[in-house]
Tab-separated table of C-alpha atoms and ligand atoms in Angstrom:
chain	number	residue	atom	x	y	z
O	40	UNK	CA	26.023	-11.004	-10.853
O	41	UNK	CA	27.687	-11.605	-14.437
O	42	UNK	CA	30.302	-8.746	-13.659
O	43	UNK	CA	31.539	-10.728	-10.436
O	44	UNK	CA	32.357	-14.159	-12.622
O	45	UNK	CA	35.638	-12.435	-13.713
O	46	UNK	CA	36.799	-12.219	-10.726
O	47	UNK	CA	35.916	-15.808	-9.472
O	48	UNK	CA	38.159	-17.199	-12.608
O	49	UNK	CA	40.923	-14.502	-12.780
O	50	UNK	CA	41.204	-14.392	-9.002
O	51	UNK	CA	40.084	-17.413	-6.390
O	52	UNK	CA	41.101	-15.784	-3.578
O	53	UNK	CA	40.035	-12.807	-3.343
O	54	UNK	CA	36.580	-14.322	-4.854
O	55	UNK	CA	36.444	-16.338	-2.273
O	56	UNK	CA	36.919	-14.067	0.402
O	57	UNK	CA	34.110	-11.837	-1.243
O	58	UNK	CA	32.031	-14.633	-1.113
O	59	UNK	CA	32.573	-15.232	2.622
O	60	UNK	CA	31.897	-11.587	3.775
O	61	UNK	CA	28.574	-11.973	1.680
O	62	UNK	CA	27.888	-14.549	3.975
O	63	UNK	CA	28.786	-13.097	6.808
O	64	UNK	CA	26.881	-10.192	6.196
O	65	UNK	CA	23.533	-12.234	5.232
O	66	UNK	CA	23.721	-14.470	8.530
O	67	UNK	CA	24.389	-11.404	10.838
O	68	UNK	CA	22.503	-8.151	12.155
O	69	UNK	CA	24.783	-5.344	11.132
O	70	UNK	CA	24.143	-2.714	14.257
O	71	UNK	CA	27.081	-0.956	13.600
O	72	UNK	CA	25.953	2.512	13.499
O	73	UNK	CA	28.097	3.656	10.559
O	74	UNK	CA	27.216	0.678	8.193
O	75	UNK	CA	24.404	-0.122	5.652
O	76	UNK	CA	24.320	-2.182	3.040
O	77	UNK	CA	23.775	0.277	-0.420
O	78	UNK	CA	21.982	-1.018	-3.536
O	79	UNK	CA	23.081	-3.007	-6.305
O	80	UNK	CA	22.716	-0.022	-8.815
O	81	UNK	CA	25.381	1.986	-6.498
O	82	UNK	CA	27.720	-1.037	-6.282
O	83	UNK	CA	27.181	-1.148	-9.788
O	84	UNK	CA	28.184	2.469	-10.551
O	85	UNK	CA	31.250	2.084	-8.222
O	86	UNK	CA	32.108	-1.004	-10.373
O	87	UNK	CA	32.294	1.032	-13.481
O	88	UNK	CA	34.445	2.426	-16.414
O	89	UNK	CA	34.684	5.773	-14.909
O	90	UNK	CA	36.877	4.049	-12.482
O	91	UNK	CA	39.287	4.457	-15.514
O	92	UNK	CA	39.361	8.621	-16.115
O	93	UNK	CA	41.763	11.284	-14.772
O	94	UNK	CA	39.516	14.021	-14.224
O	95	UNK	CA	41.920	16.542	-11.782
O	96	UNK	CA	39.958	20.013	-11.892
O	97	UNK	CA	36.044	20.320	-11.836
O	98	UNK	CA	33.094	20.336	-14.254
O	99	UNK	CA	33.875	22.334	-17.704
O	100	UNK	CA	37.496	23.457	-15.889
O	101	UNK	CA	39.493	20.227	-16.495
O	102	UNK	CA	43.254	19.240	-16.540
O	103	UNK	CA	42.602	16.256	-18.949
O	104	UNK	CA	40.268	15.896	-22.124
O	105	UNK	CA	37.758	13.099	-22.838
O	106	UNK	CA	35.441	14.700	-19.564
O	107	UNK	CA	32.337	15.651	-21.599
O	108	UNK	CA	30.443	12.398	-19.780
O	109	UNK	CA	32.149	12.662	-16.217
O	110	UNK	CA	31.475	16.480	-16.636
O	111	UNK	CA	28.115	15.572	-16.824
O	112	UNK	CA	27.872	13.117	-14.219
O	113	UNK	CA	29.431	15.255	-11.867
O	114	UNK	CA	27.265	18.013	-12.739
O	115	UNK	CA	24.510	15.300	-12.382
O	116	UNK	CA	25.800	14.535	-8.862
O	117	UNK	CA	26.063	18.317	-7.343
O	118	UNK	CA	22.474	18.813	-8.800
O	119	UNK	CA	21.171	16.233	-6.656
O	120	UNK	CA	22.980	16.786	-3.740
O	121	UNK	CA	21.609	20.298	-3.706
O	122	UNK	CA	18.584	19.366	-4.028
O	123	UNK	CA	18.730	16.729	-1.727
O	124	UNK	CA	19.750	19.336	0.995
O	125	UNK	CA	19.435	22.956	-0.032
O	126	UNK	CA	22.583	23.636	-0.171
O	127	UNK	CA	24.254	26.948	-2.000
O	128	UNK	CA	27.149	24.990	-2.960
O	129	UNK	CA	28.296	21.904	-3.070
O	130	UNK	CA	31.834	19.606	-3.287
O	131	UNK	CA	30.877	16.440	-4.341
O	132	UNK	CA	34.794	15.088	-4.893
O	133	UNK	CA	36.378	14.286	-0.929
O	134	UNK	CA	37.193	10.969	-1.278
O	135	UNK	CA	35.889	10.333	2.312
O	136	UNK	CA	34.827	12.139	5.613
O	137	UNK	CA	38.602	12.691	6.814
O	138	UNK	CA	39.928	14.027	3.963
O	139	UNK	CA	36.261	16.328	3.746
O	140	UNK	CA	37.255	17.749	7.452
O	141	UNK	CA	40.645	18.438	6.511
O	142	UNK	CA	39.679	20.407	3.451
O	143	UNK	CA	37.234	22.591	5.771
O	144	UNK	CA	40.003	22.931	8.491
O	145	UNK	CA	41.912	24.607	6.032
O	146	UNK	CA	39.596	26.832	4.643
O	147	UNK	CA	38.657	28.218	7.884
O	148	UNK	CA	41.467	28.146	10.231
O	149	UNK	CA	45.136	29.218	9.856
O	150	UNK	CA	47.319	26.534	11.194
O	151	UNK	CA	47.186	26.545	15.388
O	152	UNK	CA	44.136	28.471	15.540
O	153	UNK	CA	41.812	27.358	18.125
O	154	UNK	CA	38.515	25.839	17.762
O	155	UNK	CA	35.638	24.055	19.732
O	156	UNK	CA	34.291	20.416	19.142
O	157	UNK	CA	32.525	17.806	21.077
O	158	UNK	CA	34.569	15.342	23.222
O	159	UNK	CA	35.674	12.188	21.442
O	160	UNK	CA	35.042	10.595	24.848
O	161	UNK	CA	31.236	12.100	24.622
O	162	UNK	CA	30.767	11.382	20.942
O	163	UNK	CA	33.210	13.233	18.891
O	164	UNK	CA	35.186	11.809	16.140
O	165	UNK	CA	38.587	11.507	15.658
O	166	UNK	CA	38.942	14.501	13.495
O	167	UNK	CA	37.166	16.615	15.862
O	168	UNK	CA	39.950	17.360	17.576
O	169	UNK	CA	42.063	13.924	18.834
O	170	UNK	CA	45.541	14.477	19.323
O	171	UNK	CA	46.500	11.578	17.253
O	172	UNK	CA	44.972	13.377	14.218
O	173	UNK	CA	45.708	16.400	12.009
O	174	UNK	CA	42.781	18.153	13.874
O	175	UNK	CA	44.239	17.924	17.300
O	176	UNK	CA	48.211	17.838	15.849
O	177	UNK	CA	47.622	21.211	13.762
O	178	UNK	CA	45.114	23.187	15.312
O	179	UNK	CA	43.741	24.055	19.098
O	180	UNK	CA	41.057	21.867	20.187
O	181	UNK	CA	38.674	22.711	22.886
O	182	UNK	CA	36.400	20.157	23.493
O	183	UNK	CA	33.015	20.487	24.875
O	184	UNK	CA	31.437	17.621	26.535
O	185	UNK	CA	28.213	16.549	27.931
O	186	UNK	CA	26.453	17.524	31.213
O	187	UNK	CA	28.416	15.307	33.694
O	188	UNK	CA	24.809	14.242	35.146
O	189	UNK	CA	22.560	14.169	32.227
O	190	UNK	CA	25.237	13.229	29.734
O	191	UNK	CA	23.276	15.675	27.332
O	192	UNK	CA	24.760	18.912	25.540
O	193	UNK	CA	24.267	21.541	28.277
O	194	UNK	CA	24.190	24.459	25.674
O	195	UNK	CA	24.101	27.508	28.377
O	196	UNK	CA	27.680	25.648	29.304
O	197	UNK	CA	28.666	25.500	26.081
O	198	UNK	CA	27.951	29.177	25.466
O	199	UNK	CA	30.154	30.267	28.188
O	200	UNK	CA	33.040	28.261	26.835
O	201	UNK	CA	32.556	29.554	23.769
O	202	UNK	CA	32.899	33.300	25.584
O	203	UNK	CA	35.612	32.543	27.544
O	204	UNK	CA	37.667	30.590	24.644
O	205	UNK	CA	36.637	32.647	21.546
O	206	UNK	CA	37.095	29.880	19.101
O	207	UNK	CA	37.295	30.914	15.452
O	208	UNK	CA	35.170	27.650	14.670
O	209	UNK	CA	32.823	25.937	16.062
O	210	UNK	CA	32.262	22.117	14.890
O	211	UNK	CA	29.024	20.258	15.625
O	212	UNK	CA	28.351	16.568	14.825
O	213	UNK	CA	28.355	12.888	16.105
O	214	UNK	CA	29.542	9.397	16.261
O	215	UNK	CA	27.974	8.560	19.463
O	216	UNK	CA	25.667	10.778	20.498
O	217	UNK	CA	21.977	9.465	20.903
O	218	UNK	CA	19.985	12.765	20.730
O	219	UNK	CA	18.998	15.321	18.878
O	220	UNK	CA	21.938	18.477	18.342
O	221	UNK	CA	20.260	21.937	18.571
O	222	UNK	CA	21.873	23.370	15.646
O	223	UNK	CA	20.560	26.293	15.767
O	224	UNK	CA	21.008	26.808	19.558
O	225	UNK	CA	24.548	26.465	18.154
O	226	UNK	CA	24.351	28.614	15.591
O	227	UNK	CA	23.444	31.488	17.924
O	228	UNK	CA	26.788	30.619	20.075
O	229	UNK	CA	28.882	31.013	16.811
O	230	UNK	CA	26.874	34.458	16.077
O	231	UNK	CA	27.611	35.840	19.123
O	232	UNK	CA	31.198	34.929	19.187
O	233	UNK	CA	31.921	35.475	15.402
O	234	UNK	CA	33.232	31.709	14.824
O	235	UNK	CA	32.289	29.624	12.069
O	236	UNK	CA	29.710	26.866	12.077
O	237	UNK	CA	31.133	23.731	10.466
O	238	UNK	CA	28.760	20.878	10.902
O	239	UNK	CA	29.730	17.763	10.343
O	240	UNK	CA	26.596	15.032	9.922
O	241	UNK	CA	28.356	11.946	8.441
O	242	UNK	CA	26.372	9.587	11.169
O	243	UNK	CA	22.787	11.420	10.502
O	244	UNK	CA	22.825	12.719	6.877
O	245	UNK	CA	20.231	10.491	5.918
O	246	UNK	CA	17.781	11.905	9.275
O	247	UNK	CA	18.728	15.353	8.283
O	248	UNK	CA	18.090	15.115	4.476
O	249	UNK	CA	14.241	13.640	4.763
O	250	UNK	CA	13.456	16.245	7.341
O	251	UNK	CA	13.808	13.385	10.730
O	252	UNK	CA	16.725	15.056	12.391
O	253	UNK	CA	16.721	19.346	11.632
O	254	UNK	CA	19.436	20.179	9.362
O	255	UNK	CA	21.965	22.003	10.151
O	256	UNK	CA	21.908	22.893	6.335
O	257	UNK	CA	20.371	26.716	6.508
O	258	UNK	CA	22.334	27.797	9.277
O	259	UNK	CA	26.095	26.525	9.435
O	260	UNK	CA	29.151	28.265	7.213
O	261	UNK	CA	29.776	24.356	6.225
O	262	UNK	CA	28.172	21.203	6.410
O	263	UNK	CA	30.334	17.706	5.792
O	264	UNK	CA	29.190	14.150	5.748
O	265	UNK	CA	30.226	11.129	4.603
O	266	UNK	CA	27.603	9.865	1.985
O	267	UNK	CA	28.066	5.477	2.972
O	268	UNK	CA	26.093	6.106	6.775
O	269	UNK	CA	22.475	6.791	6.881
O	270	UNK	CA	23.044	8.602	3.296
O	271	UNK	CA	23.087	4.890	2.180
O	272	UNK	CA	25.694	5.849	-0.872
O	273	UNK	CA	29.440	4.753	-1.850
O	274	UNK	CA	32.245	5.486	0.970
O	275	UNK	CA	32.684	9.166	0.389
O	276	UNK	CA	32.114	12.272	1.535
O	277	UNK	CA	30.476	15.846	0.369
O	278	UNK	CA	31.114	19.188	1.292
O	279	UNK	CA	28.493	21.946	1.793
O	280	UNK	CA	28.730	24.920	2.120
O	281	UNK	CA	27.754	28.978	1.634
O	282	UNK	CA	28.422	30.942	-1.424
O	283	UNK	CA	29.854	33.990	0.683
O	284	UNK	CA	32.361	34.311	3.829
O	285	UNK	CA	30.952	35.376	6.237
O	286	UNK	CA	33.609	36.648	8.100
O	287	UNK	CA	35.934	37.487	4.870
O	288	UNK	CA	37.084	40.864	6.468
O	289	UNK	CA	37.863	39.510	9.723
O	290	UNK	CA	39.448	36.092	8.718
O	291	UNK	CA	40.567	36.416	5.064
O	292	UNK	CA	41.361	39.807	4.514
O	293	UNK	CA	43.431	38.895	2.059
O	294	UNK	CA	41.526	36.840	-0.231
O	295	UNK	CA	40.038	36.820	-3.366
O	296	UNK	CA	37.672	34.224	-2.958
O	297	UNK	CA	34.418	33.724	-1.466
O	298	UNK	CA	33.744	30.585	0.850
O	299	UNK	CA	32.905	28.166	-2.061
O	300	UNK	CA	36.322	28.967	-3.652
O	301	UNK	CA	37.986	28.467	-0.429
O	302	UNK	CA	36.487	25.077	-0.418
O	303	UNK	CA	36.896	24.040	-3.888
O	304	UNK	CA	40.141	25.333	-3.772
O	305	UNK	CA	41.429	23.040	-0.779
O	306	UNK	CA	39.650	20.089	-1.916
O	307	UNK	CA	41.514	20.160	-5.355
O	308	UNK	CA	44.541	20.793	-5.587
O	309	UNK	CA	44.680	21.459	-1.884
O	310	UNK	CA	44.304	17.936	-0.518
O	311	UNK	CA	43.367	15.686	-3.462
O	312	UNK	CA	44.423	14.868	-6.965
O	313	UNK	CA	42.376	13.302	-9.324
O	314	UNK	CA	38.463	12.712	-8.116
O	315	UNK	CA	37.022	9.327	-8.393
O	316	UNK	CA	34.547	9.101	-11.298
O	317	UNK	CA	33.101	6.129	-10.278
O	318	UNK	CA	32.529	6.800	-6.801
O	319	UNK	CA	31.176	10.178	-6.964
O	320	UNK	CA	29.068	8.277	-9.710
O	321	UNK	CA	27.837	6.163	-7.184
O	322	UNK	CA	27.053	9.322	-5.138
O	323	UNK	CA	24.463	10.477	-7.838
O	324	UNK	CA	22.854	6.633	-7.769
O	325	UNK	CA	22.334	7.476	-4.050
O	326	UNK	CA	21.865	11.090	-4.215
O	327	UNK	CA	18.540	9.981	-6.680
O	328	UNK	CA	17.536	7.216	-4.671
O	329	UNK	CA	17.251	9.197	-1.231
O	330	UNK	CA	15.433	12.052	-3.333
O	331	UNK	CA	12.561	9.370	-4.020
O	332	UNK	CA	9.626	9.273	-1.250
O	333	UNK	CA	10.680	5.949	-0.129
O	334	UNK	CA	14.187	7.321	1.223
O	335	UNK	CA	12.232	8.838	3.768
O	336	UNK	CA	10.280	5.948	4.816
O	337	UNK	CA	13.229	4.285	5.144
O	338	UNK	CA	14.500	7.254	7.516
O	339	UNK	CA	11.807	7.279	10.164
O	340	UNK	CA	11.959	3.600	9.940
O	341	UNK	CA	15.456	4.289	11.253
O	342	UNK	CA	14.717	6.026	14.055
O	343	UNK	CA	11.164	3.768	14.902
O	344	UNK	CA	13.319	1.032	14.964
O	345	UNK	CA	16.138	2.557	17.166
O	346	UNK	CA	13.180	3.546	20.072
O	347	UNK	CA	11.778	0.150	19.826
O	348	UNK	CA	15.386	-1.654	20.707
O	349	UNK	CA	16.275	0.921	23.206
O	350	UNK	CA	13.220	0.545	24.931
O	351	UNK	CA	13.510	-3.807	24.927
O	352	UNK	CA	16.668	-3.364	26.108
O	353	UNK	CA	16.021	-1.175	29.252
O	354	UNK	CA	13.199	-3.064	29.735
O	355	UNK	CA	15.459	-6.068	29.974
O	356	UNK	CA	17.898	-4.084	33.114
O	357	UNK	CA	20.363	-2.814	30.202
O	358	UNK	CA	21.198	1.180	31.131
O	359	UNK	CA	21.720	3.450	27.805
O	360	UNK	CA	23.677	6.846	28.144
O	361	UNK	CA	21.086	9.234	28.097
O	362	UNK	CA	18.398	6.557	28.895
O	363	UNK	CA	17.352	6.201	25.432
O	364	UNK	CA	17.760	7.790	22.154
O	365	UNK	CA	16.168	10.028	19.240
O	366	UNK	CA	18.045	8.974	16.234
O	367	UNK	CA	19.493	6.174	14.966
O	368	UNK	CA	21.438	5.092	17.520
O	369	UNK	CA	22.733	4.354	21.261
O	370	UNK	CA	25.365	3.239	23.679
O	371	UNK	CA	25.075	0.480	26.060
O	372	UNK	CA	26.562	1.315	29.738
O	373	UNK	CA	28.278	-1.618	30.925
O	374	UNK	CA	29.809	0.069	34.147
O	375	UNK	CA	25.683	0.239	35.211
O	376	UNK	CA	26.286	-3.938	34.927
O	377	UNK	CA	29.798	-3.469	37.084
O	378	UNK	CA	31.518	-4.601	33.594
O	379	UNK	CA	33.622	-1.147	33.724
O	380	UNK	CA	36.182	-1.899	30.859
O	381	UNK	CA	34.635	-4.802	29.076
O	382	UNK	CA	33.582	-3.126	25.697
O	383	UNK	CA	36.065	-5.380	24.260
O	384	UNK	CA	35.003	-8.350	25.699
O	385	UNK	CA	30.871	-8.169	25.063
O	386	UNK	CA	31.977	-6.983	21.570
O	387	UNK	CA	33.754	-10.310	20.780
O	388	UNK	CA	30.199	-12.266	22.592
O	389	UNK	CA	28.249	-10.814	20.560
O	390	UNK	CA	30.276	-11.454	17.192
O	391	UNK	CA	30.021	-14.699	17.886
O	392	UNK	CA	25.972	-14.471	18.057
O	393	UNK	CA	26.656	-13.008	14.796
O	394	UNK	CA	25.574	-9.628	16.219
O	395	UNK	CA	27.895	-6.959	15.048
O	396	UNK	CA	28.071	-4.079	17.668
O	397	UNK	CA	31.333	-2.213	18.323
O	398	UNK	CA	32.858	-1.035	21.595
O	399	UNK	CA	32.981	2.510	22.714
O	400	UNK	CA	33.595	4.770	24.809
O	401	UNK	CA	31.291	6.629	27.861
O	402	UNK	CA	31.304	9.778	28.596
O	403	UNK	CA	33.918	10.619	31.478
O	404	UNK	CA	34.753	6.555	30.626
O	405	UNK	CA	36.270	5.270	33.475
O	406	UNK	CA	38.118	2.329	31.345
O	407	UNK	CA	39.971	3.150	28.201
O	408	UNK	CA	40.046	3.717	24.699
O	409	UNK	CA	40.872	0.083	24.323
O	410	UNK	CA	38.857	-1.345	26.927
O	411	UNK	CA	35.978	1.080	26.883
O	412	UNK	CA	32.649	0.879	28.760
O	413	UNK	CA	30.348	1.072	26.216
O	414	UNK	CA	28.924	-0.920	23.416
O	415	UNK	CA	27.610	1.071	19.919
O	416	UNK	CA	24.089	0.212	18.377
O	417	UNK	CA	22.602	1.241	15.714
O	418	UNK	CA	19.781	0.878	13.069
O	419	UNK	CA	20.374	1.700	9.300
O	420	UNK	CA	21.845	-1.439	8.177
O	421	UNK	CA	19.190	-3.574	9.873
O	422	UNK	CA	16.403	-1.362	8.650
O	423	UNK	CA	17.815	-1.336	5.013
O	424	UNK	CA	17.268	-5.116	5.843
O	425	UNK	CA	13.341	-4.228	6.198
O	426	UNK	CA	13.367	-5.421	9.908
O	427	UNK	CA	10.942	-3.550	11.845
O	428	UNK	CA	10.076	-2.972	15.463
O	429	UNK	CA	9.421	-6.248	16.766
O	430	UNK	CA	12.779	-7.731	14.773
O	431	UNK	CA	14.275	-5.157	17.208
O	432	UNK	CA	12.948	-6.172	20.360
O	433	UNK	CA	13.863	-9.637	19.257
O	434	UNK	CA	17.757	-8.586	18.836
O	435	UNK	CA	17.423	-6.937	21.994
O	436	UNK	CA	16.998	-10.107	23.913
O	437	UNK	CA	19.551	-11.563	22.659
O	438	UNK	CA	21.849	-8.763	23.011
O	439	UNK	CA	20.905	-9.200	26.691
O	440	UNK	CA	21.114	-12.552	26.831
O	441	UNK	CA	24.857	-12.188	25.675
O	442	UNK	CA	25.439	-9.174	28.423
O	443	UNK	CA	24.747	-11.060	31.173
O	444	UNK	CA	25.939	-14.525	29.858
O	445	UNK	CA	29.275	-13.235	27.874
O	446	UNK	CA	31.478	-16.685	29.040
O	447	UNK	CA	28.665	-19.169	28.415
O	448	UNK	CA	28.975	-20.285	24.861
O	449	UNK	CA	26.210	-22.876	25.587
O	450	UNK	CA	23.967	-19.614	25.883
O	451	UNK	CA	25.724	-17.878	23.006
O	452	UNK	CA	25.114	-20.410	20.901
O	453	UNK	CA	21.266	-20.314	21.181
O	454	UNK	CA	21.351	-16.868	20.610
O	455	UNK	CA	22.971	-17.425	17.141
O	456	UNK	CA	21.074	-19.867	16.644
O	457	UNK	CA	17.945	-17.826	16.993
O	458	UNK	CA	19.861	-14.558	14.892
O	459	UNK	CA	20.357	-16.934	11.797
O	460	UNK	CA	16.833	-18.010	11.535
O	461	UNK	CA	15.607	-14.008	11.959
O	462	UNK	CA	18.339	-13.589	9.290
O	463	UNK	CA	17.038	-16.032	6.927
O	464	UNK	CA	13.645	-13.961	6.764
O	465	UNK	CA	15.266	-11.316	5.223
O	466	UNK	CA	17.391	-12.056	2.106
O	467	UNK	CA	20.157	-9.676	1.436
O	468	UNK	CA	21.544	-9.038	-2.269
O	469	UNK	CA	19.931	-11.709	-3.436
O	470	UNK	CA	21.218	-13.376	-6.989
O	471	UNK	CA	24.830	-11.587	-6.218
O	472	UNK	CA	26.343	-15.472	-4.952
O	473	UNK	CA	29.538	-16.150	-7.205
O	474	UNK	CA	29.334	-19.892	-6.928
O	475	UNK	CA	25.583	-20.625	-7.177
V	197	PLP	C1	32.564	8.494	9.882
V	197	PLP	C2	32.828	9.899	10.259
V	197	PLP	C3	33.879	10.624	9.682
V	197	PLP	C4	34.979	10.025	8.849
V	197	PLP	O1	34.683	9.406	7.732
V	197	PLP	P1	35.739	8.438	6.984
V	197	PLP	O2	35.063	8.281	5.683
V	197	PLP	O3	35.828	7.213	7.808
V	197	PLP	O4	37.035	9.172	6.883
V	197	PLP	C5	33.988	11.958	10.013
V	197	PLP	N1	33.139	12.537	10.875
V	197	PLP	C6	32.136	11.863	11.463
V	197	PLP	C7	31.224	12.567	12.409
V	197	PLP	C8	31.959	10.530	11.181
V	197	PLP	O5	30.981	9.863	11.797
């Protein structure tokens, strides 16, 4: 691209290195479930002037002057984001999904309230409650995990928690978790215990906005996600939510605001300064391209693809938590293989077959954090790629190959050798090469 030939003469070394990951990323298959690769038009929107404007406040209620264009975009962006989801109301400004959760922790709790969320060891994510993090530092976490058994949600169990704990919020949402969430299942739980229902769908925005995973959209208080995962947009995030609080008299007594207030109001000036222009341009690029029919082609692609490698590898002896999945992706069991604790090391095997997995945890993971049990798969990048089904089952063999072979780099080798020519079928950002 002409806009990258700047770079190449005004910098050489970080030109280079983008050059390099443009490699890597053409000779691999991205399976890391929280990666895809987005379209030129968003990189381009990311790589524009807007990158330049101060824009603290929001549309028509600025700080600065000179916002009748980012104004618009903005405006541009929540209409499409509504849209996109049905949403009341909409925050299209978090800079990413952390800073998104933090915002909504604030609106809904007072500081060491407690709450519920799902077990970071199950599938939760670090701001759902790890003690490392604001959300386990600040406020009471009460994880729920997965049937010890099953490793599913057990929602009668989660129920009587909920009883016995009376949370004032209850957060749904995944980073590991292969099946479906029964939002509204959860929804009733939060009813009949008067907490909140934040939902937070950064790993399956993209299923829940083309109708492939249910949306937790009409029921919960708020909905987050990040818009770079399945959403396929800039690294971001958005925050959704209900015009009115629902539990204003109980919780807020005080306040003069209504739930989209609260939000706004804890987004900027809250948490953030100035929004970035450019990015949350980007977010309208994607918002429009996942509104056209093809987004959702792409989506069940997604999750068609996810079945079909699942399936190869448990055909091929290779146990999944859960035994399968029903979105867009899955964890490998290694302690099934008696490779308790070797995440790390199947992880680094499969990098060098230029697959790119990454470790993770089991539930009730009898290794560690570090050296976790489990390896993370996932579809969106790959299917972005247009691979379909039998691309998967093709990966899948060599994923097993590299399982049961992890010290033979004779083995590894072939494996790679077999990923680059799959790779070559399917050209990625073509035309965007620096040096050609
Ligand atoms: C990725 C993710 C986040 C955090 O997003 P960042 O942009 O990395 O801060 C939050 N919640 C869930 C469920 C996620 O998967």
């Amino acid at each position: 691209m002409d806009m990258m030939r700047d770079i190449l003469e005004s910098d050489p070394e970080i030109a280079a290195l983008m050059e390099k990951e443009l490699g890597r990323i053409r000779d691999g298959v991205e399976l890391i479930p929280s990666e895809n690769f987005v379209s030129k038009a968003v990189l381009q929107a990311m790589g524009s002037v807007f990158t330049n404007k101060y824009s603290e406040g929001y549309p028509r209620k600025r700080y600065y002057g000179g916002q009748e264009f980012v104004d618009s975009m903005e405006e541009l962006a929540i209409e499409r984001a509504k849209k996109l989801f049905g949403c009341e109301h909409v925050n299209v400004q978090p800079y990413s999904g952390s800073p998104a959760n933090m915002a909504v922790f604030f609106s809904l709790l007072e500081v060491g309230d407690s709450y519920m969320g799902l077990d970071l060891n199950a599938g939760g994510h670090l701001t759902h409650g790890s003690p490392v993090n604001f959300s386990g530092k600040l406020f009471r976490i009460n994880p729920y995990t997965v049937d010890r058994k099953t490793h599913l949600l057990d929602m009668e169990e989660i129920r009587k928690q909920a009883l016995a704990i009376k949370p004032r919020m209850i957060l749904t949402g995944l980073t590991a978790y292969p099946r479906k969430i029964d939002f509204k299942a959860f929804q009733e739980i939060c009813d009949e215990v008067e907490a909140y229902h934040f939902s937070d769908i950064s790993h399956i925005s993209g299923l829940c906005a083309t109708g492939v995973h249910e949306s937790p959209v009409k029921y919960a208080d708020v909905v987050t996600t990040t818009t770079h995962k399945t959403l396929r947009g800039p690294r971001g995030a958005i925050i959704m939510c209900k015009k009115a609080d629902r539990y204003q008299k109980k919780y807020h007594p005080e306040s003069k605001k209504d739930l989209a207030g609260l939000i706004d109001f804890n987004v900027f000036p809250g948490i953030q300064g100035g929004p970035h222009d450019h990015v949350n341009a980007a977010k309208a690029v994607a918002f429009q391209e996942a509104l056209k029919p093809d987004f959702k082609i792409y989506a069940k692609q997604i999750v068609k693809n996810a079945k079909a490698m699942a399936d190869e590898l448990m055909s091929r002896g290779i146990k999944l938590v859960t035994d399968g999945t029903d979105n867009h992706l899955m964890v490998i069991d290694l302690s099934a293989k008696n490779l308790t604790g070797k995440g790390k090391e199947i992880q680094a095997a499969l990098d060098q077959a230029n697959i790119h997995a990454n470790k993770n945890t089991i539930p009730f993971e009898p290794g560690s954090p570090f050296n976790p049990s489990g390896i993370r798969l996932g579809t969106p990048a790959v299917t972005t790629r247009n691979m379909k089904e039998n691309d998967m089952k093709e990966i899948a063999r060599g994923i097993a190959t590299v399982i049961d072979n992890y010290n033979d780099s004779k083995k590894i080798e072939k494996v790679k050798a077999d990923i680059l020519e799959l790779c070559s079928n399917f050209p990625l950002y073509p035309g965007m090469d620096m040096l050609k």
